[in-house]
XYZ file of C-alpha atoms in Angstrom:
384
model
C 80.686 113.466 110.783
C 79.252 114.180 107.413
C 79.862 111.293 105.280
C 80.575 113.578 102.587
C 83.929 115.431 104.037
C 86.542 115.190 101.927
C 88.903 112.250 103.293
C 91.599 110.987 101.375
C 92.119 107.698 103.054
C 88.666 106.188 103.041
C 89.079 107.318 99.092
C 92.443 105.455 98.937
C 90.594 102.666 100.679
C 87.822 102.520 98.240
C 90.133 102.333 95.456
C 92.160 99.290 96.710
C 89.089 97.370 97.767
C 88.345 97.041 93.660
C 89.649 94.790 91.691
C 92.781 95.849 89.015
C 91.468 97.206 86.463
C 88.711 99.671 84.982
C 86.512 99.423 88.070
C 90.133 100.475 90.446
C 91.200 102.908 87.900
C 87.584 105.120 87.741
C 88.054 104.861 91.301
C 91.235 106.453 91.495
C 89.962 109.062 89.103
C 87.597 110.336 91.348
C 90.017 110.430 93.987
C 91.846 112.827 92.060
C 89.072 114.930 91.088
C 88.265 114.959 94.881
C 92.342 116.312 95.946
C 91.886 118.956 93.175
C 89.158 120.175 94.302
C 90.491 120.297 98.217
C 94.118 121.755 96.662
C 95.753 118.599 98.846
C 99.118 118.689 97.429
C 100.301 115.750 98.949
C 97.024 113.159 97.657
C 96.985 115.207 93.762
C 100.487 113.645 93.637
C 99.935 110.148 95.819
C 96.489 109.162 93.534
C 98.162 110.242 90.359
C 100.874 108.112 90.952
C 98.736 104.970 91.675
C 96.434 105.935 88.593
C 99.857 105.536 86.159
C 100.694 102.436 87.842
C 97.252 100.913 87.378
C 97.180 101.977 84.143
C 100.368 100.913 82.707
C 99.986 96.965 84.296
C 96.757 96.550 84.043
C 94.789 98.931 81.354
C 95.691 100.245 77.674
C 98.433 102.944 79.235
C 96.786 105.929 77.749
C 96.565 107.348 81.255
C 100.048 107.028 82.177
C 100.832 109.168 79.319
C 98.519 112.053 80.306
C 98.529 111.730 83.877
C 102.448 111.304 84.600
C 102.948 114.580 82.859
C 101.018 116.218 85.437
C 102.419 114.128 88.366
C 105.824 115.656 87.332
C 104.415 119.022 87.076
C 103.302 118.948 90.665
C 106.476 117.591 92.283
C 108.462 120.657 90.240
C 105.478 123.385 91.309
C 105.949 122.214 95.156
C 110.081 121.887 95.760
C 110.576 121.129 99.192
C 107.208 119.610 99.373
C 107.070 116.388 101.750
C 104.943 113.764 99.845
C 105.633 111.443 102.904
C 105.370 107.555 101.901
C 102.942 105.600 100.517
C 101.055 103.240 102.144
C 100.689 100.360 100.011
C 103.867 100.009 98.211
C 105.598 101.185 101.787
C 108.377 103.258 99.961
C 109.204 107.070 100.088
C 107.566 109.272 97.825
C 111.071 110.205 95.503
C 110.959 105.934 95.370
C 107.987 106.422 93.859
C 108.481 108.653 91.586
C 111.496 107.202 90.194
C 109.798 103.824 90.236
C 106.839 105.627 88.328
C 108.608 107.622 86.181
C 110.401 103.766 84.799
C 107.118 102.564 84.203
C 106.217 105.832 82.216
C 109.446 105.243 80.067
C 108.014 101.687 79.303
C 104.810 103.160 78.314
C 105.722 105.867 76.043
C 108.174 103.696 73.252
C 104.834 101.523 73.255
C 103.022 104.672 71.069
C 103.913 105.613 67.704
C 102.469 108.564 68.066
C 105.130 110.253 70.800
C 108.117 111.061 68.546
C 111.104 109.387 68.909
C 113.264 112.612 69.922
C 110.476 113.401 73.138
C 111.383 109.937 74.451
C 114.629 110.778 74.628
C 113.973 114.258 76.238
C 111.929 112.083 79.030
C 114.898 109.518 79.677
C 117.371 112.420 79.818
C 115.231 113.875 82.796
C 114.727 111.141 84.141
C 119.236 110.572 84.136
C 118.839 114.639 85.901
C 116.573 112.978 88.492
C 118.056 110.138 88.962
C 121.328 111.196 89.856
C 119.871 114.152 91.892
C 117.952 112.159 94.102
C 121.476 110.646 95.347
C 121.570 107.148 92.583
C 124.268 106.107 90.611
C 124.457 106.715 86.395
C 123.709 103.007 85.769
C 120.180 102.909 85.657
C 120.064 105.719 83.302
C 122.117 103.826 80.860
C 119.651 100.750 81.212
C 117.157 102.802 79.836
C 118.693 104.239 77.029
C 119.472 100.354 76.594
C 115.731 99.525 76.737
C 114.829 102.116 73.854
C 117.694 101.114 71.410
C 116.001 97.511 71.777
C 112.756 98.872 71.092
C 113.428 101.111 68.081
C 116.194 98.389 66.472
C 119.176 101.106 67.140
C 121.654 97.855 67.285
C 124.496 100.384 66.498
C 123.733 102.381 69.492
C 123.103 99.585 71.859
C 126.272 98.347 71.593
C 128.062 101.553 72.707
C 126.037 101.913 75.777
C 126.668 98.187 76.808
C 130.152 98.662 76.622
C 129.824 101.124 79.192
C 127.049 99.923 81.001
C 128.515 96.623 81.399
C 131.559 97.787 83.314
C 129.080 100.049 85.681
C 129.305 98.405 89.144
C 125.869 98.178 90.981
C 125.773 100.474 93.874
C 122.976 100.774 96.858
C 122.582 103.891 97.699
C 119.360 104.370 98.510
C 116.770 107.290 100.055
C 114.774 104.618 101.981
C 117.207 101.392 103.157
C 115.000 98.538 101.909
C 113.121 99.756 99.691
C 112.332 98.652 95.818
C 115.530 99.921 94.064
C 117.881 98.684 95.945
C 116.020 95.108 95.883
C 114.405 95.026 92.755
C 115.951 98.132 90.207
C 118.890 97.809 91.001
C 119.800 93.814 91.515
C 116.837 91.898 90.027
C 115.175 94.178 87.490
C 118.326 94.536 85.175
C 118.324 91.268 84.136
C 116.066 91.308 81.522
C 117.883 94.203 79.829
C 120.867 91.794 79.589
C 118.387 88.751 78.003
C 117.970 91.439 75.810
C 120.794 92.518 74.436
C 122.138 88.784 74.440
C 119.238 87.519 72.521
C 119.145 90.572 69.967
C 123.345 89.681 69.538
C 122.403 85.436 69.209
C 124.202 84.767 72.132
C 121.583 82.603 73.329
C 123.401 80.795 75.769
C 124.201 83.876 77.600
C 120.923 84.679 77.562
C 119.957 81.206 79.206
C 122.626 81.312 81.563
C 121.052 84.471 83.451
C 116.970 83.177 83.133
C 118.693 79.959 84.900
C 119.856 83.024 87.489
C 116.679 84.954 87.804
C 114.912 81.157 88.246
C 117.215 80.087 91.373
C 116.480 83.420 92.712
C 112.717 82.853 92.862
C 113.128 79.396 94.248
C 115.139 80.398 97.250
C 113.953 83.656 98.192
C 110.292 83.659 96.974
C 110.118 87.337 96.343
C 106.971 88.309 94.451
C 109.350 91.169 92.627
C 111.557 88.357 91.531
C 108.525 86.266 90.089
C 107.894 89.834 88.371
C 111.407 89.707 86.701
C 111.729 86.445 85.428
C 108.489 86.766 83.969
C 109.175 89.876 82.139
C 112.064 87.475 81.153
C 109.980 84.566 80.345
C 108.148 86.792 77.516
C 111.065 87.959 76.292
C 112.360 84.709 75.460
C 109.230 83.703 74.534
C 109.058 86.399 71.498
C 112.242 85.282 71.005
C 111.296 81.709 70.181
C 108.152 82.591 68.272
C 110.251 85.311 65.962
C 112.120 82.355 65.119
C 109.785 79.318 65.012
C 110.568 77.451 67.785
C 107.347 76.672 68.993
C 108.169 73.934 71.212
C 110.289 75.662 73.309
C 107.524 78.835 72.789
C 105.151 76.177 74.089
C 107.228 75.238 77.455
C 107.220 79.005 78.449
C 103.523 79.501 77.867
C 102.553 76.927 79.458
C 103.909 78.293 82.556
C 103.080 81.551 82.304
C 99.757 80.878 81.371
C 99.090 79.512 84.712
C 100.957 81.575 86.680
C 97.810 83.620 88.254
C 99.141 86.744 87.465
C 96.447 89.435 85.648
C 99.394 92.064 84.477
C 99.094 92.489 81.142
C 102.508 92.522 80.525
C 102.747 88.762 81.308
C 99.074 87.070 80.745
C 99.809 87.635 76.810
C 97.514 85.601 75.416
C 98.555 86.080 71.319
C 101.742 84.947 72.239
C 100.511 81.670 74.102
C 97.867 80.868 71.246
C 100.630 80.929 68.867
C 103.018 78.884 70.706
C 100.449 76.412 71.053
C 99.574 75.751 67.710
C 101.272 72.856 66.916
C 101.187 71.044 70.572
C 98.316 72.131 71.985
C 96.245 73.140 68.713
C 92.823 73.162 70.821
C 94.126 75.345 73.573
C 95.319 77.617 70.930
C 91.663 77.944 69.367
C 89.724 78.466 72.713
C 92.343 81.107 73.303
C 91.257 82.947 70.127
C 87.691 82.374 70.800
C 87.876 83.848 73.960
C 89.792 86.666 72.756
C 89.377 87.975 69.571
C 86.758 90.704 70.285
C 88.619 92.093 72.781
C 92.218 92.256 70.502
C 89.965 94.079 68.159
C 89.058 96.905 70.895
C 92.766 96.924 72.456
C 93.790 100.540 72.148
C 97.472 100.750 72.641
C 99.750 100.133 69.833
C 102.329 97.984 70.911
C 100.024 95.845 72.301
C 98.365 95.373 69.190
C 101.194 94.727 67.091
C 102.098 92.150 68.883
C 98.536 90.429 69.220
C 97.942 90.670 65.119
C 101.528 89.422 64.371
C 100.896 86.495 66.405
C 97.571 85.730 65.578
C 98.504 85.744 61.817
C 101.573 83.714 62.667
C 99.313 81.464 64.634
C 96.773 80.741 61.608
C 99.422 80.336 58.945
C 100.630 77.492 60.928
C 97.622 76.308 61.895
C 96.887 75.372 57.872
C 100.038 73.719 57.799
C 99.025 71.783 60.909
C 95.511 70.675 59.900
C 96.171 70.717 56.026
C 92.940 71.808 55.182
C 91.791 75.300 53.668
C 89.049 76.446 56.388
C 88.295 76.140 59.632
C 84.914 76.304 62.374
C 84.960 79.037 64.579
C 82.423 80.171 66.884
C 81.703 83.144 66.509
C 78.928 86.067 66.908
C 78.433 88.532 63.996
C 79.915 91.044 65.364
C 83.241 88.866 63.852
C 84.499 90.577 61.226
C 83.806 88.081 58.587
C 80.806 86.575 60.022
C 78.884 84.178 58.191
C 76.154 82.180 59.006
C 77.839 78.692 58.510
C 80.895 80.073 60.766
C 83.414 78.538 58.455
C 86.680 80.904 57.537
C 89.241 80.560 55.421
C 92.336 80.491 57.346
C 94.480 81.907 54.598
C 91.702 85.397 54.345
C 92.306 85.153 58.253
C 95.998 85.203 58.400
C 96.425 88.127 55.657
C 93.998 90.079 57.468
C 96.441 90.049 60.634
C 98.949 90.214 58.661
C 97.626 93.574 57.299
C 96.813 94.880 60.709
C 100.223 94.087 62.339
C 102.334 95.431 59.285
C 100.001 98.896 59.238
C 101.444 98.858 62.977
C 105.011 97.690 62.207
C 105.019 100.826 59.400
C 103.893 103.269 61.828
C 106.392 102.488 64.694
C 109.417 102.098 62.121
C 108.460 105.531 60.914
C 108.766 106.744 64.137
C 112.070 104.938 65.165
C 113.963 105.793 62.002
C 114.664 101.624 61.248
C 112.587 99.022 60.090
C 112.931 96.583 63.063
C 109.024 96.226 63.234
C 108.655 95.104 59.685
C 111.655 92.627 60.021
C 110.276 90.983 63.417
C 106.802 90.715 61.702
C 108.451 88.905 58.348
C 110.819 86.672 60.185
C 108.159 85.125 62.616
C 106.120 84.918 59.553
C 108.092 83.203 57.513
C 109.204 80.651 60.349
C 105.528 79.898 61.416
């Protein structure tokens, strides 16, 4: 057989021999170039879906934007179309594309440059969806949750909790056993709740269900739980940093730092440089070495916010800490204030994160209609 006949399975093969990451994601790109040239329905919608998974965990997320928007496009061209399942996540295709379509949610609150009123229009669809493929309203609601918290709509949140509170959780999924009905819909609310608990000061609450999420790990050892209660580890992890307490900042980086897990989402190395800078002020430093080049080249928005905030937090109260005016760093000249001696001054290198994450924080609270980005950059300022 002629090595070079089109077959989709040795090119899904390929793809998950690499490791996550650029080198997986090119892979998966050619895969796709490969379906649309063959007109195979079925793998034009399986590799797209993988390639906005990849690149929402594990890459800047620009592709998810594009690249869902066509996923969707070919589910709604082809009705009646059997995807079938797919192989590695072993859940139906609608599962999927549900699953997917979450993750594409996350992605697009996290640019400033998709208007507020077009993430709406995608959660709405995504409620039609929803409740056509045969789920319940709740999930819907979470998400609507999710963007009030990101844009700082407080007012708003709190009439959708009210309702989404009193929601029961129902199971009525297309494929018995699959994601949603173990992860969706009983493990991967959670967070949403930290959330709203933490944004309303109830931080006991908030403690009471990571205590939850942390019993559920240790007795049933579910990688998808470990995924939840580290999504709620960061959270209250931000949460400590916004409002200087570093200690207990410190406890939760410390084990998520080691938790040999390469998701983006939760190796967030800003946050545990920061947290470190008063316990483990070394640690913190070899962070930013290792690091700062790359937070300069970081493309997606969010992302970046939260990296300059941080890192300006993190040398603020680093001078406090030390008591001195400057500070060694080893660094190339590609740094951007490179000298010779490679001695800064840490105030220069705070205000120029400073100015970085509040160009960011502008940007988003333009877009959002509040000034939530602004106020989350001043307050962990202030208390670093």
């Amino acid at each position: 057989m002629d090595k070079n006949i089109y077959n989709p399975e040795k090119l899904q093969t390929a793809y998950y021999s690499c490791e996550h990451g650029t080198g997986m994601a090119d892979k998966i790109k050619d895969a796709i170039l490969q379906a649309d040239l063959h007109n195979d329905i079925r793998h034009m919608f399986l590799f797209r879906a993988e390639l906005c998974e990849e690149a929402a965990w594990y890459l800047d997320r620009s592709d998810t934007v594009k690249v869902f928007k066509e996923l969707l496009d070919i589910a709604d061209s082809h009705p009646g179309t059997e995807f079938g399942g797919f192989i590695y996540h072993r859940i139906h295709w609608k599962e999927f594309l549900l699953w997917t379509y979450e993750t594409f949610l996350d992605v697009v609150k996290s640019f400033y440059n998709i208007p507020l009123e077009e993430c709406k229009g995608y959660i709405n669809d995504f409620s039609k969806r929803w409740t056509a493929y045969g789920y319940d309203e709740r999930e819907p609601y979470r998400m609507n949750l999710e963007l009030c918290f990101e844009t700082g709509n407080m007012e708003e949140a709190a009439g959708l909790w009210e309702k989404y509170i009193k929601m029961p959780l129902v199971f009525n999924d297309i494929n018995k056993g699959g994601h949603l009905s173990r992860d969706t819909k009983t493990y991967a609310y959670l967070p949403t709740e930290i959330k709203y608990y933490l944004a309303n000061n109830q931080l006991q609450k908030a403690g009471k269900i990571l205590d939850r999420i942390q019993v559920m790990h240790t007795t049933a050892g579910i990688g998808h739980i470990y995924s939840v209660m580290s999504r709620a580890m960061r959270i209250f992890l931000e949460y400590y940093i916004i409002n200087g307490n570093y200690e207990k900042a410190a406890e939760i980086s410390g084990r998520l730092e080691h938790s040999n897990r390469d998701e983006k989402e939760f190796i967030f190395h800003a946050s545990f440089m920061c947290s470190y800078v008063y316990t483990k002020t070394g640690r913190g430093m070899r962070i930013y070495r290792n690091h700062w080049e790359e937070w300069e080249n970081e493309k997606n928005p969010q992302y970046r916010y939260y990296i300059f905030k941080n890192t300006a937090c993190f040398f603020k109260a680093l001078k406090k800490a030390k008591g001195t005016d400057t500070i060694k760093i080893r660094t190339g000249n590609t740094f951007p204030f490179y000298n010779e001696d490679k001695i800064y001054n840490i105030e220069m290198l705070y205000n120029y994160y400073y100015k970085k994450a509040e160009k960011i924080a502008r940007k988003f609270d333009q877009r959002n209609g509040t000034g939530c980005y602004i106020e989350r950059l001043e307050k962990s300022f202030a208390n670093a």
